[in-house]
GROMACS .gro file of C-alpha atoms in nm:
model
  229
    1UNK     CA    1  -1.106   1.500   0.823
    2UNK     CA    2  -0.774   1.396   0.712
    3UNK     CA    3  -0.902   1.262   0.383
    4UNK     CA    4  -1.062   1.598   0.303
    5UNK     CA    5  -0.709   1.785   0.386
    6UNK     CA    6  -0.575   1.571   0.148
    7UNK     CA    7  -0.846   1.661  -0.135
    8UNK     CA    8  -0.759   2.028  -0.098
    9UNK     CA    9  -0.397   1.999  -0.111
   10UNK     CA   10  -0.428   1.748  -0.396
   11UNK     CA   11  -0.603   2.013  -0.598
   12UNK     CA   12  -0.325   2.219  -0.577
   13UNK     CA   13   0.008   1.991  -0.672
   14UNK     CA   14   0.076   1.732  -0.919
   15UNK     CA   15  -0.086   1.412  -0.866
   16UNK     CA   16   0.157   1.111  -0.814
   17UNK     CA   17   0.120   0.709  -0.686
   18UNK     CA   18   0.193   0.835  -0.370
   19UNK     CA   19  -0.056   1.106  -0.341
   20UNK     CA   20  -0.309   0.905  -0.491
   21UNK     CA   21  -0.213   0.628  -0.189
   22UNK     CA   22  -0.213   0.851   0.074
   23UNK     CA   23  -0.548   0.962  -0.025
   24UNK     CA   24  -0.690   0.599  -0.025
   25UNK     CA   25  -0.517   0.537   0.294
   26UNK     CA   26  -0.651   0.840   0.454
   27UNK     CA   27  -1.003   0.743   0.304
   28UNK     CA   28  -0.984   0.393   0.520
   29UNK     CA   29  -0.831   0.594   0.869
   30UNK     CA   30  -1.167   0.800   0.838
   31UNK     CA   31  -1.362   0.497   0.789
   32UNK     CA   32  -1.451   0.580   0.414
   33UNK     CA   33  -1.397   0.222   0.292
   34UNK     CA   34  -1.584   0.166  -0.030
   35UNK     CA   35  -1.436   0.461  -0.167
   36UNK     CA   36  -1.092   0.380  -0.020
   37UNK     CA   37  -1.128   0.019  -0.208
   38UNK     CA   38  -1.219   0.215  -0.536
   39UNK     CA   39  -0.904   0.433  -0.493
   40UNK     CA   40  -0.692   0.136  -0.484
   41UNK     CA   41  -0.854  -0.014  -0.771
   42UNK     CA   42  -0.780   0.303  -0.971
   43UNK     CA   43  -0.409   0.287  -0.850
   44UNK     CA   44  -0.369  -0.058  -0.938
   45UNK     CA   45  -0.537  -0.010  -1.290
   46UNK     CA   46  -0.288   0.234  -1.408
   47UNK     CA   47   0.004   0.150  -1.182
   48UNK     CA   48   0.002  -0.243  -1.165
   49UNK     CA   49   0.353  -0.223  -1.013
   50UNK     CA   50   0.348   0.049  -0.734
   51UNK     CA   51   0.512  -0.184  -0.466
   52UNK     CA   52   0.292  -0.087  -0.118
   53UNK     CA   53  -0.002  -0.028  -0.265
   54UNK     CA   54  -0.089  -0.432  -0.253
   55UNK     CA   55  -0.050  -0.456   0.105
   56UNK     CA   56  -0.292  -0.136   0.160
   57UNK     CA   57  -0.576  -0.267  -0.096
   58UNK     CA   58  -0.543  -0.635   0.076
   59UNK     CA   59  -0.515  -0.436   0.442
   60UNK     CA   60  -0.848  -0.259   0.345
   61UNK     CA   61  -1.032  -0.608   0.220
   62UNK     CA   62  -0.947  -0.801   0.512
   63UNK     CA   63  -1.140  -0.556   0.732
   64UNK     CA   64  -1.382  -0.724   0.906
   65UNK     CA   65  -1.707  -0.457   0.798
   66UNK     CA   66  -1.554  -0.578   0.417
   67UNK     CA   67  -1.460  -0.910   0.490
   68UNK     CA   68  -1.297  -0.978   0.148
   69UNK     CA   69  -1.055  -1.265   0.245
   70UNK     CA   70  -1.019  -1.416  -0.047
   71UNK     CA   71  -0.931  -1.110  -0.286
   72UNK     CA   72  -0.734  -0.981   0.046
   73UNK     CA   73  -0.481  -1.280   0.037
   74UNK     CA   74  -0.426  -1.250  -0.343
   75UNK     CA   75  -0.338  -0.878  -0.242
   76UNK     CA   76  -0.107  -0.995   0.007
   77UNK     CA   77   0.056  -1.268  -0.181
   78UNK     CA   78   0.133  -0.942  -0.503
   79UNK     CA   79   0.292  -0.769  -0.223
   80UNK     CA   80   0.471  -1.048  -0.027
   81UNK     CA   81   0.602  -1.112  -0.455
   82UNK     CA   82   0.700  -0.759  -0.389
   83UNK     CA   83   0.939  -0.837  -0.152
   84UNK     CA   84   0.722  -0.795   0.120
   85UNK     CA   85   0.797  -1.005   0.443
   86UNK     CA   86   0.642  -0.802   0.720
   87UNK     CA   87   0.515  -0.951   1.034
   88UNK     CA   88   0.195  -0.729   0.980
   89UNK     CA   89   0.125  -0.898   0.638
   90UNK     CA   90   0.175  -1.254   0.764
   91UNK     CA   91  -0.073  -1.141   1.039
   92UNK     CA   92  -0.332  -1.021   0.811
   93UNK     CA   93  -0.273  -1.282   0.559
   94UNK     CA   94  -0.289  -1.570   0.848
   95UNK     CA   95  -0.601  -1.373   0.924
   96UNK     CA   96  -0.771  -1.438   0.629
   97UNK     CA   97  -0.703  -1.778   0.617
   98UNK     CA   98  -0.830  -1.780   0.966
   99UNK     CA   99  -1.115  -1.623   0.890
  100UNK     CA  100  -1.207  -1.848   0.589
  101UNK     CA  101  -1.141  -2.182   0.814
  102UNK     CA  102  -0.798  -2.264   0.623
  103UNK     CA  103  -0.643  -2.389   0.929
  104UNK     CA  104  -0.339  -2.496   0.798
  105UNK     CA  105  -0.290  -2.224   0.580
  106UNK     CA  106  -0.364  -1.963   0.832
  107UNK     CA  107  -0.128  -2.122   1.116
  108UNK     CA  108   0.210  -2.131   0.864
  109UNK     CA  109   0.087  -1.802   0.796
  110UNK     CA  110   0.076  -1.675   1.189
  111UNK     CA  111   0.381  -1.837   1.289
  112UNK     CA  112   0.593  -1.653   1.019
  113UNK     CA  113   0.431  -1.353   1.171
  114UNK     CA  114   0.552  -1.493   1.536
  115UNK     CA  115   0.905  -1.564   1.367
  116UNK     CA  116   0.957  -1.210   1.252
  117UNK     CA  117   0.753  -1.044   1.534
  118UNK     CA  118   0.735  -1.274   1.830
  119UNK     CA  119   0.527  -0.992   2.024
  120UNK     CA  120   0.206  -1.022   1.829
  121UNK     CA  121  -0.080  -1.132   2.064
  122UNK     CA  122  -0.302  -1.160   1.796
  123UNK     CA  123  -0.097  -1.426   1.597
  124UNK     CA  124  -0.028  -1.602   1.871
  125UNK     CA  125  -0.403  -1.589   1.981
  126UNK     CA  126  -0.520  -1.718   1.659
  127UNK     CA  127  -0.289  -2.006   1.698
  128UNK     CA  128  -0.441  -2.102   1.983
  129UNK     CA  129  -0.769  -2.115   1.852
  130UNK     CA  130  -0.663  -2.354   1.615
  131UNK     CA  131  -0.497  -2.570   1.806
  132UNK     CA  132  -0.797  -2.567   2.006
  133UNK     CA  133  -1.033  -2.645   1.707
  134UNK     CA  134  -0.804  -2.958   1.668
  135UNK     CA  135  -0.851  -3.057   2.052
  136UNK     CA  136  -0.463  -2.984   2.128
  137UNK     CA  137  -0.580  -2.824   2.415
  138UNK     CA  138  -0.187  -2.822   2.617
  139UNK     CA  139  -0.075  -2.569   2.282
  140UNK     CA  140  -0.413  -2.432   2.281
  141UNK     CA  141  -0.349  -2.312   2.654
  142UNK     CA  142   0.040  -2.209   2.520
  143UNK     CA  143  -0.068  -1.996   2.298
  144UNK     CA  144  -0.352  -1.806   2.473
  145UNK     CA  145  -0.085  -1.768   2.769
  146UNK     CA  146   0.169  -1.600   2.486
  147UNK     CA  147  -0.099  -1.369   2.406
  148UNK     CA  148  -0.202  -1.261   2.731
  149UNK     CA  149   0.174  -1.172   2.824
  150UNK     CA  150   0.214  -0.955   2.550
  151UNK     CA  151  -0.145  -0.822   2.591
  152UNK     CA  152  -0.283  -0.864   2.931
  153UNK     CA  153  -0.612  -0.763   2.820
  154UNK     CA  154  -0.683  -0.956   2.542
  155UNK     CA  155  -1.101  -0.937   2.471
  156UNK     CA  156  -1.092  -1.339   2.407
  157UNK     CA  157  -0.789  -1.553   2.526
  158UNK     CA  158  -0.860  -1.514   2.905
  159UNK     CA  159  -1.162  -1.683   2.816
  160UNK     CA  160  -1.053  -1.935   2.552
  161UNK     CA  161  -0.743  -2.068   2.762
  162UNK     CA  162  -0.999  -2.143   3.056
  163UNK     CA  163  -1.214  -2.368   2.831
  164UNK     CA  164  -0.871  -2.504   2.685
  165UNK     CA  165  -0.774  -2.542   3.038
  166UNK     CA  166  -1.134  -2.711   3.142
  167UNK     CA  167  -1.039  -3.001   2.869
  168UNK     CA  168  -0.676  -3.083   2.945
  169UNK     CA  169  -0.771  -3.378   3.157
  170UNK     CA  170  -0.530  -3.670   3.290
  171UNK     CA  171  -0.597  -4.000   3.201
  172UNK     CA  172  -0.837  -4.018   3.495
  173UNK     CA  173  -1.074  -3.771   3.393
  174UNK     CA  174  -0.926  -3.488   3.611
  175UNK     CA  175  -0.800  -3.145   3.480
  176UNK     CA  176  -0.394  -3.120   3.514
  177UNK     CA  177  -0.377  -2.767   3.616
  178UNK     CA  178  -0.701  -2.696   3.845
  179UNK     CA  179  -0.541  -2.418   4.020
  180UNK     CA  180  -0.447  -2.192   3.739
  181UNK     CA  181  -0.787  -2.262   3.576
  182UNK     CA  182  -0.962  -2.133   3.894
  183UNK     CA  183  -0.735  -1.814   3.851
  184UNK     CA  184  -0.834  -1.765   3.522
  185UNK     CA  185  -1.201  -1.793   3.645
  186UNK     CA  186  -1.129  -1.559   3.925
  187UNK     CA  187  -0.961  -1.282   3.710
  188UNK     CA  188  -1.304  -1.331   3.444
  189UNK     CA  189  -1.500  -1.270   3.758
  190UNK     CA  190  -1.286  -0.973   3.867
  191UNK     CA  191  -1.356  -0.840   3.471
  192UNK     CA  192  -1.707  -0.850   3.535
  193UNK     CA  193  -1.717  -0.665   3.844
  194UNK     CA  194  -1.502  -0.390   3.698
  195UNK     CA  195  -1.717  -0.321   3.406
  196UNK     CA  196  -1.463  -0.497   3.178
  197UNK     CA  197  -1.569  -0.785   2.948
  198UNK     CA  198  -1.865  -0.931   3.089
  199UNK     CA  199  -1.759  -1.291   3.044
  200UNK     CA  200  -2.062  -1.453   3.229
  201UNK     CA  201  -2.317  -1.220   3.088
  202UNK     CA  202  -2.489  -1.513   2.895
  203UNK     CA  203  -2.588  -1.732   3.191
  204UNK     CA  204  -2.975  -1.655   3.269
  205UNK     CA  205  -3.240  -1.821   3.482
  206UNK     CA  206  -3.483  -2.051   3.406
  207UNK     CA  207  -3.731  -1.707   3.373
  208UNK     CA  208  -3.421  -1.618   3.089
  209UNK     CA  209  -3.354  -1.345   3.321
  210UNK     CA  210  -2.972  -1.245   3.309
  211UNK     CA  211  -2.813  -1.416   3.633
  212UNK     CA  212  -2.534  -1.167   3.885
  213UNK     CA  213  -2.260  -1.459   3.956
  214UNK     CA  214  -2.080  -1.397   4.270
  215UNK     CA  215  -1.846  -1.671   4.251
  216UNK     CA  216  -1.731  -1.973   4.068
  217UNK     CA  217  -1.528  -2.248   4.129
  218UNK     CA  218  -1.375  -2.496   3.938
  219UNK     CA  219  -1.397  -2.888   4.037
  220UNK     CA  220  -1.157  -3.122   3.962
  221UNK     CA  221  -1.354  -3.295   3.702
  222UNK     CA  222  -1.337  -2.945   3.505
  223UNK     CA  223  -1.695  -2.832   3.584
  224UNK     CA  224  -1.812  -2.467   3.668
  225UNK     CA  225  -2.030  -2.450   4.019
  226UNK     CA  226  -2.123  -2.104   4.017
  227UNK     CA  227  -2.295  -1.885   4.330
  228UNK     CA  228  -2.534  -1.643   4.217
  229UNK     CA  229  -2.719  -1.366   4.382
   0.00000   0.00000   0.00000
């Protein structure tokens, strides 16, 4: 809808860089995003040095249903030339890197965003999932914490921090903070009765039929020992 209020009006005015980037940008809000990609193409083409438009085009190829990373962070790194040092590009950026398994890459990237923005549970959620993929599992649960204060109901780092939690062991095989990972459990099965994110919904039965857990509690050796109805 709002692209097609644009087309009118743009039929009656003279067409600028901006108009021509609204109209791209409006194209991606209403989930047009081939055609949104071609629009910034054409932009780019004849305007090479239109500052925000870099940021938009790499915003739009970093979306997940695109999934352009590569192309996205040479977009990002025109516009960061550009004098662009958001906390949203760093994000996205650190997103891509993320997303293409450039660990190292992707975490400089996420704590620049953190540095400008230190409110971005996504950045800092990210960062704990690479510290977890490198077995740091104490800034692996520091990080999923950081994003579940600044978003309480993060879809993932509930569940990530109690597996990061599960791991951080003393030196006698026992996990250090038993207690909070039992309320991370408990809040997962509080999810699940609410209708939230159904983070037990893959255990099944023998039979592979989908099993109702009632309760689960954490030993000290880090293992699950769930109840089920």
């Amino acid at each position: 809808q709002c692209a097609a209020h644009l087309e009118q009006c743009m039929d009656k005015v003279k067409k600028t860089p901006d108009h021509w980037e609204h109209y791209a940008v409006s194209l991606a809000l209403d989930n047009r995003l081939p055609e949104a990609i071609k629009q910034y193409q054409n932009i780019i083409k004849h305007h090479p040095g239109y500052d925000t438009i870099w940021f938009n085009y790499g915003y739009a190829l970093a979306d997940g249903r695109v999934a352009k990373y590569k192309k996205a962070i040479l977009c990002f790194d025109a516009a960061e030339q550009k004098g662009n040092h958001s906390a949203n590009l760093y994000l996205y950026r650190g997103g891509c890197y993320y997303n293409l398994k450039k660990h190292v890459q992707a975490a400089a990237d996420l704590e620049k965003a953190l540095e400008v923005e230190p409110t971005l549970a996504d950045a800092a959620y990210m960062l704990g999932e690479i510290n977890r993929s490198y077995g740091d599992w104490k800034s692996a649960v520091e990080y999923h914490s950081r994003a579940l204060y600044y978003n309480p109901s993060h879809p993932s780092a509930l569940m990530y921090r109690l597996i990061a939690r599960l791991q951080l062991k003393d030196k006698n095989g026992f996990i250090i903070n038993r207690e909070a990972a039992q309320q991370d459990v408990d809040k997962m099965l509080e999810e699940d009765r609410r209708g939230g994110k159904p983070f037990f919904m893959s255990l099944t039965s023998k039979e592979g039929k989908p099993l109702k857990i009632v309760t689960a509690t954490v030993s000290e050796k880090g293992d699950l020992n769930y109840a089920v109805e």
